[in-house]
Amino acid sequence: MISEYGGALGRRRSLPARLLASPARRLDWALLLAVLALSVIGAVLVYSATRADGSEGFLKKHVLNLAIGLILGGVTTALDYRLLRAYAPIVYGAACLGLAVVLTPVGATVNGSHSWIVVGGGFQIQPSEFAKVGMVVLLAMILGEPRDGEVGPGRRDILLALALAALPAGLVMLQPDLGTTLVFATVIIGVLSMSGAPKLWVGGLIGAAAALAVTVWWTHLLKPYQVHRFTAFADPSADPQGAGYNAQQARIAVGSGGVFGNGLFHGEQTNGHFVPEQHTDFIFTVAGEELGFIGAALIVALLGVVLWRGLRIAREAADLFGGLVATGVVCWLAFQTFENIGMTVGIMPITGLPLPFVSYGGSAAFANFIAVGLLQTVHLRHNPYE
């Protein structure tokens, strides 16, 4: 009786043991807490940038978007990332279909870019944000499964990956959305580099991208407003009331905050709406003006935590596919972070990319939280026997 009783107790794990073994306990909490902190800070900054209108509509929509994003991230986390191999073509196809629909009369133009689908009720969908997810999982599927006898992707795999990646990139360029195209290029180069592909391919791809950029510039394929953004980046003072206005006002806002800022809700540039799109593309100017260098540095540090945890997850992934999924997500978020903050402080041209987890937006928030879910699901299953 004693042995049977003891055996029964031995088979029944204690509550602490069950908690330690639960999926929630094994989440990457540093990553999750950093994302949640950025989301809270972003909500406060969005409210500060829009409160002068006397309406809380933007804040309410933003909080709703964050709630939906958290649900999407949780669902993605619960999925076994290894199943994405089978569903990657479907995700990719859906992304391309959405990008194609945008180019039809169904699509809507916002700020010069035909990138949106209006669904009513004041809500819009930007398929290019979800295409980033499709790009990541497709590249990981193709480049993350070397053929027999190969340690990395072969020539056929690389050519197939580049050909399939060219389709969504081309559709995005037709909108035109230069910022998302650059995100795609960064993801492609990053995933290809970490897949074990020959360095000659990586170097050749970088060279081809540079040659394409020069060709696009000299053949005037960019829209006039895109050209003006680049010229304003080179010299914002050349047209302070035109193309250089955004860049100049952003610098003024960030610089006026000093070390400790002017105080939350007390930014003159923010309250006066001198910086256009301050709740979306230029949300970092609100942080710089009202929270100062300290607040801006905190946001950068939290984003750094997200990228650091992403790199660690990529390194510890159970297989190459999982590692490439995490690598693609890190490349996506890293470039978007650098570009957004860079254009705010004047070291990068303006491209319209939002700051991950901070800027106002629906589709961007959904895609960002799905990306975090991808990192979490790879992390949860880094042990190949789980």
XYZ file of C-alpha atoms in Angstrom:
386
model
C 0.000 0.000 0.000
C 2.743 2.407 0.880
C 4.604 1.745 -2.363
C 1.424 2.051 -4.395
C 0.477 5.266 -2.578
C 3.965 6.618 -3.034
C 3.902 5.599 -6.681
C 0.651 7.453 -7.183
C 2.124 10.558 -5.635
C 5.210 10.151 -7.756
C 3.127 10.142 -10.881
C 1.225 13.277 -9.808
C 3.375 16.365 -10.255
C 3.088 19.169 -7.741
C 1.568 22.518 -8.720
C 4.960 24.309 -8.844
C 6.296 21.557 -11.101
C 3.324 21.910 -13.456
C 3.766 25.681 -13.574
C 7.458 25.342 -14.351
C 6.644 22.962 -17.206
C 3.777 25.044 -18.647
C 4.222 26.761 -22.024
C 3.643 30.180 -20.416
C 6.571 29.592 -18.075
C 8.808 28.741 -21.020
C 8.006 31.879 -22.990
C 10.795 34.354 -23.621
C 9.566 36.818 -21.017
C 12.289 39.375 -21.693
C 11.063 39.599 -25.286
C 7.399 39.724 -24.280
C 7.858 42.335 -21.553
C 9.938 44.549 -23.864
C 7.190 44.413 -26.511
C 4.472 45.169 -23.951
C 6.476 48.090 -22.551
C 6.953 49.521 -26.040
C 3.225 49.120 -26.715
C 2.281 51.012 -23.539
C 4.768 53.794 -24.297
C 3.484 53.933 -27.865
C -0.127 54.268 -26.715
C 0.814 57.198 -24.460
C 2.744 58.892 -27.285
C -0.118 58.354 -29.744
C -2.479 59.995 -27.273
C -0.093 62.906 -26.808
C 0.203 63.397 -30.574
C -3.577 63.361 -31.143
C -5.071 64.806 -27.944
C -5.041 68.376 -29.287
C -7.872 67.371 -31.635
C -10.124 66.957 -28.604
C -10.917 63.342 -29.440
C -9.752 60.018 -28.056
C -10.647 58.199 -31.257
C -7.052 57.499 -32.256
C -6.184 56.179 -28.815
C -9.227 53.894 -28.693
C -8.478 52.486 -32.144
C -4.839 52.046 -31.214
C -5.686 50.133 -28.032
C -8.110 47.965 -30.021
C -5.384 47.279 -32.585
C -2.980 46.299 -29.812
C -5.560 43.929 -28.312
C -6.149 42.251 -31.677
C -2.410 42.101 -32.246
C -1.868 40.382 -28.899
C -4.475 37.777 -29.825
C -2.836 37.156 -33.204
C 0.559 36.903 -31.525
C -0.818 34.450 -28.964
C -2.362 32.254 -31.667
C 0.920 32.268 -33.600
C 2.835 31.342 -30.455
C 0.519 28.380 -29.827
C 1.143 26.991 -33.316
C 4.048 24.640 -33.909
C 6.311 26.622 -36.236
C 7.348 23.386 -37.937
C 3.858 23.184 -39.428
C 4.587 26.434 -41.270
C 6.589 24.422 -43.778
C 3.332 23.020 -45.095
C 1.402 26.291 -44.903
C 4.157 28.658 -46.115
C 2.973 28.521 -49.770
C -0.567 29.377 -48.641
C 0.642 32.322 -46.548
C 2.797 33.501 -49.449
C -0.048 33.133 -51.950
C -2.485 35.022 -49.732
C 0.059 37.830 -49.319
C 0.581 38.136 -53.078
C -3.174 38.082 -53.658
C -3.637 40.928 -51.199
C -0.898 42.950 -52.885
C -2.518 42.363 -56.281
C -5.964 43.416 -55.036
C -4.482 46.696 -53.803
C -3.538 47.584 -57.390
C -7.156 47.212 -58.545
C -9.883 49.856 -58.081
C -10.535 48.264 -54.666
C -7.271 49.740 -53.391
C -7.042 53.217 -51.882
C -4.296 55.820 -52.014
C -2.969 57.282 -48.762
C -0.072 59.781 -48.700
C 0.814 59.065 -52.318
C 1.006 55.280 -51.915
C -1.704 53.001 -53.343
C -1.202 50.473 -50.530
C -4.521 50.205 -48.714
C -7.855 48.417 -48.805
C -10.698 50.268 -47.068
C -12.953 47.845 -45.188
C -15.349 50.381 -43.681
C -15.932 51.675 -40.192
C -12.823 53.811 -40.428
C -10.583 50.751 -40.738
C -8.074 50.017 -43.479
C -5.877 47.032 -44.302
C -2.352 47.318 -45.655
C -1.514 43.939 -47.271
C 2.180 44.801 -47.611
C 2.550 44.486 -43.821
C 1.310 40.891 -43.913
C 3.461 40.245 -46.976
C 6.485 40.643 -44.690
C 5.303 37.564 -42.785
C 4.781 35.698 -46.057
C 8.249 36.641 -47.253
C 9.910 35.416 -44.054
C 8.222 31.996 -43.910
C 8.620 31.350 -47.642
C 12.347 32.100 -47.682
C 12.854 30.009 -44.548
C 10.989 27.086 -46.125
C 13.003 27.111 -49.346
C 16.439 27.911 -47.914
C 15.985 26.011 -44.635
C 15.771 22.521 -46.125
C 19.082 21.624 -47.821
C 18.950 18.767 -50.282
C 20.608 15.444 -49.518
C 24.368 15.740 -49.340
C 24.321 19.553 -49.099
C 25.075 21.668 -46.032
C 23.288 24.728 -47.373
C 20.860 25.734 -50.106
C 21.902 24.820 -53.624
C 21.776 26.993 -56.704
C 18.273 25.867 -57.649
C 16.955 26.659 -54.182
C 18.534 30.110 -54.179
C 17.209 30.964 -57.637
C 13.751 29.723 -56.688
C 13.770 31.809 -53.496
C 14.866 34.948 -55.353
C 12.301 34.427 -58.118
C 9.425 33.988 -55.674
C 10.595 36.920 -53.545
C 10.675 39.138 -56.625
C 6.894 38.852 -57.113
C 5.727 40.538 -53.863
C 8.627 42.981 -54.087
C 7.552 43.980 -57.580
C 3.913 44.362 -56.557
C 4.947 46.593 -53.658
C 7.097 48.739 -55.951
C 4.091 49.300 -58.192
C 2.122 50.878 -55.316
C 4.772 52.454 -54.905
C 6.082 51.637 -51.409
C 9.838 52.055 -51.330
C 10.117 51.476 -47.577
C 8.550 48.007 -47.633
C 10.640 47.113 -50.685
C 13.773 47.922 -48.694
C 12.493 45.755 -45.827
C 12.053 42.879 -48.289
C 15.576 43.367 -49.611
C 17.011 43.344 -46.080
C 15.118 40.163 -45.182
C 16.251 38.421 -48.379
C 19.922 39.265 -47.851
C 19.800 38.438 -44.132
C 18.086 35.054 -44.523
C 20.286 34.110 -47.464
C 23.416 35.006 -45.483
C 22.402 32.846 -42.505
C 21.209 29.911 -44.600
C 24.724 28.761 -45.452
C 24.539 29.959 -49.048
C 27.901 30.600 -50.751
C 29.254 34.072 -50.017
C 29.496 34.680 -53.746
C 25.711 34.587 -53.961
C 25.300 37.004 -51.072
C 27.870 39.420 -52.470
C 26.354 39.176 -55.924
C 22.892 39.893 -54.553
C 24.111 42.975 -52.699
C 25.858 44.183 -55.840
C 22.761 43.567 -57.951
C 20.621 45.477 -55.448
C 23.021 48.434 -55.580
C 23.035 48.373 -59.384
C 19.234 48.236 -59.436
C 19.011 51.214 -57.082
C 21.283 53.266 -59.347
C 19.283 52.227 -62.411
C 15.977 53.175 -60.787
C 17.382 56.567 -59.829
C 18.896 57.445 -63.191
C 15.951 56.171 -65.250
C 13.494 58.256 -63.165
C 11.355 55.288 -62.160
C 10.697 56.812 -58.733
C 7.689 59.022 -58.205
C 8.422 62.760 -57.893
C 7.542 62.820 -54.180
C 10.012 59.968 -53.559
C 12.776 61.850 -55.371
C 11.984 64.948 -53.316
C 12.327 62.911 -50.115
C 15.844 61.858 -51.076
C 16.885 65.378 -52.061
C 15.406 66.711 -48.809
C 17.423 64.121 -46.909
C 20.607 65.413 -48.549
C 19.735 69.043 -47.790
C 16.562 69.744 -45.722
C 17.198 73.491 -45.857
C 16.991 73.548 -49.666
C 13.166 73.435 -49.574
C 12.112 74.031 -45.942
C 8.463 74.674 -46.865
C 8.218 71.774 -49.281
C 9.982 68.401 -49.400
C 12.346 69.307 -46.557
C 9.606 70.440 -44.171
C 9.023 67.078 -42.472
C 12.709 66.384 -41.936
C 13.429 69.876 -40.608
C 10.472 69.944 -38.214
C 11.344 66.451 -36.952
C 14.864 67.584 -36.075
C 13.531 70.676 -34.329
C 11.130 68.585 -32.253
C 13.727 66.016 -31.209
C 16.369 68.664 -30.493
C 14.060 70.795 -28.377
C 13.582 67.977 -25.856
C 17.104 68.123 -24.514
C 18.107 65.493 -21.980
C 14.939 65.199 -19.893
C 12.307 66.504 -22.312
C 9.678 69.229 -22.002
C 7.287 66.981 -20.107
C 4.604 64.597 -21.257
C 1.814 66.444 -23.140
C 3.842 69.672 -23.047
C 5.628 69.527 -26.393
C 5.093 72.716 -28.399
C 5.888 71.043 -31.713
C 3.590 68.147 -30.872
C 0.673 70.246 -29.620
C 1.022 72.591 -32.588
C 1.038 69.728 -35.111
C 4.154 71.122 -36.761
C 5.368 67.612 -37.604
C 3.031 65.818 -40.054
C 2.000 62.211 -39.366
C 3.409 62.532 -35.853
C 1.317 59.665 -34.447
C 2.525 57.239 -37.145
C 5.763 57.693 -39.076
C 7.174 60.425 -36.813
C 6.104 59.088 -33.416
C 9.739 59.163 -32.274
C 9.671 62.974 -32.432
C 7.036 62.982 -29.668
C 9.326 60.898 -27.480
C 12.308 63.120 -28.236
C 10.470 66.357 -27.520
C 8.435 65.370 -24.472
C 10.580 62.654 -22.871
C 13.966 63.923 -24.010
C 17.098 61.907 -24.594
C 16.307 59.688 -21.591
C 12.893 58.665 -22.915
C 14.131 58.220 -26.478
C 17.041 56.118 -25.241
C 14.627 53.933 -23.274
C 12.660 53.194 -26.445
C 15.858 52.371 -28.329
C 16.997 50.113 -25.473
C 13.685 48.222 -25.424
C 13.840 47.744 -29.186
C 17.401 46.528 -28.697
C 16.135 43.924 -26.223
C 13.623 42.685 -28.814
C 16.364 42.312 -31.436
C 18.794 40.710 -28.978
C 16.255 38.112 -27.904
C 15.383 37.480 -31.531
C 19.019 36.824 -32.405
C 19.365 34.491 -29.445
C 16.264 32.577 -30.501
C 17.669 32.255 -34.026
C 20.947 30.905 -32.658
C 19.280 28.355 -30.368
C 16.607 27.179 -32.819
C 16.120 23.418 -33.115
C 16.593 23.416 -36.873
C 17.691 25.626 -39.748
C 14.104 26.426 -40.708
C 13.331 27.848 -37.269
C 16.595 29.743 -37.207
C 15.853 31.357 -40.569
C 12.320 32.311 -39.496
C 13.771 34.108 -36.464
C 16.529 35.652 -38.596
C 13.994 37.015 -41.073
C 11.936 38.569 -38.282
C 15.015 40.197 -36.735
C 16.144 41.623 -40.097
C 12.657 43.006 -40.706
C 12.319 44.686 -37.300
C 15.948 45.870 -37.193
C 15.831 47.630 -40.547
C 12.458 49.183 -39.833
C 13.680 50.446 -36.457
C 16.870 51.907 -37.896
C 15.080 53.524 -40.832
C 12.292 55.077 -38.747
C 14.545 56.544 -36.067
C 17.141 57.436 -38.691
C 14.715 59.473 -40.786
C 13.552 61.248 -37.634
C 17.036 62.426 -36.679
C 18.127 63.074 -40.263
C 20.542 60.212 -41.000
C 18.147 58.324 -43.303
C 15.729 59.462 -46.023
C 12.002 59.543 -45.286
C 10.284 56.354 -46.464
C 7.124 56.126 -44.364
C 8.010 53.053 -42.301
C 6.394 53.016 -38.825
C 8.344 52.372 -35.632
C 7.635 48.762 -34.537
C 5.278 48.440 -31.529
C 5.231 52.217 -30.988
C 3.613 53.901 -34.007
C -0.139 54.088 -34.487
C -1.486 51.575 -36.975
C -3.563 48.450 -37.423
C -1.970 46.265 -40.080
C 1.533 47.124 -38.876
C 0.625 46.236 -35.284
C -0.959 42.945 -36.355
C 2.083 41.975 -38.435
C 4.503 42.989 -35.667
C 2.748 40.860 -33.056
C 2.586 37.922 -35.471
C 6.346 38.355 -35.882
C 6.783 38.203 -32.097
C 4.589 35.091 -32.089
C 6.918 33.499 -34.643
C 9.885 34.208 -32.378
C 8.077 32.772 -29.364
C 6.980 29.578 -31.125
C 10.537 28.945 -32.318
C 11.782 29.582 -28.780
C 9.219 27.275 -27.156
C 10.294 24.417 -29.400
C 14.048 24.941 -29.462
C 14.351 21.487 -27.924
C 13.940 19.102 -30.923
C 12.240 16.522 -28.690
C 9.416 18.867 -27.632
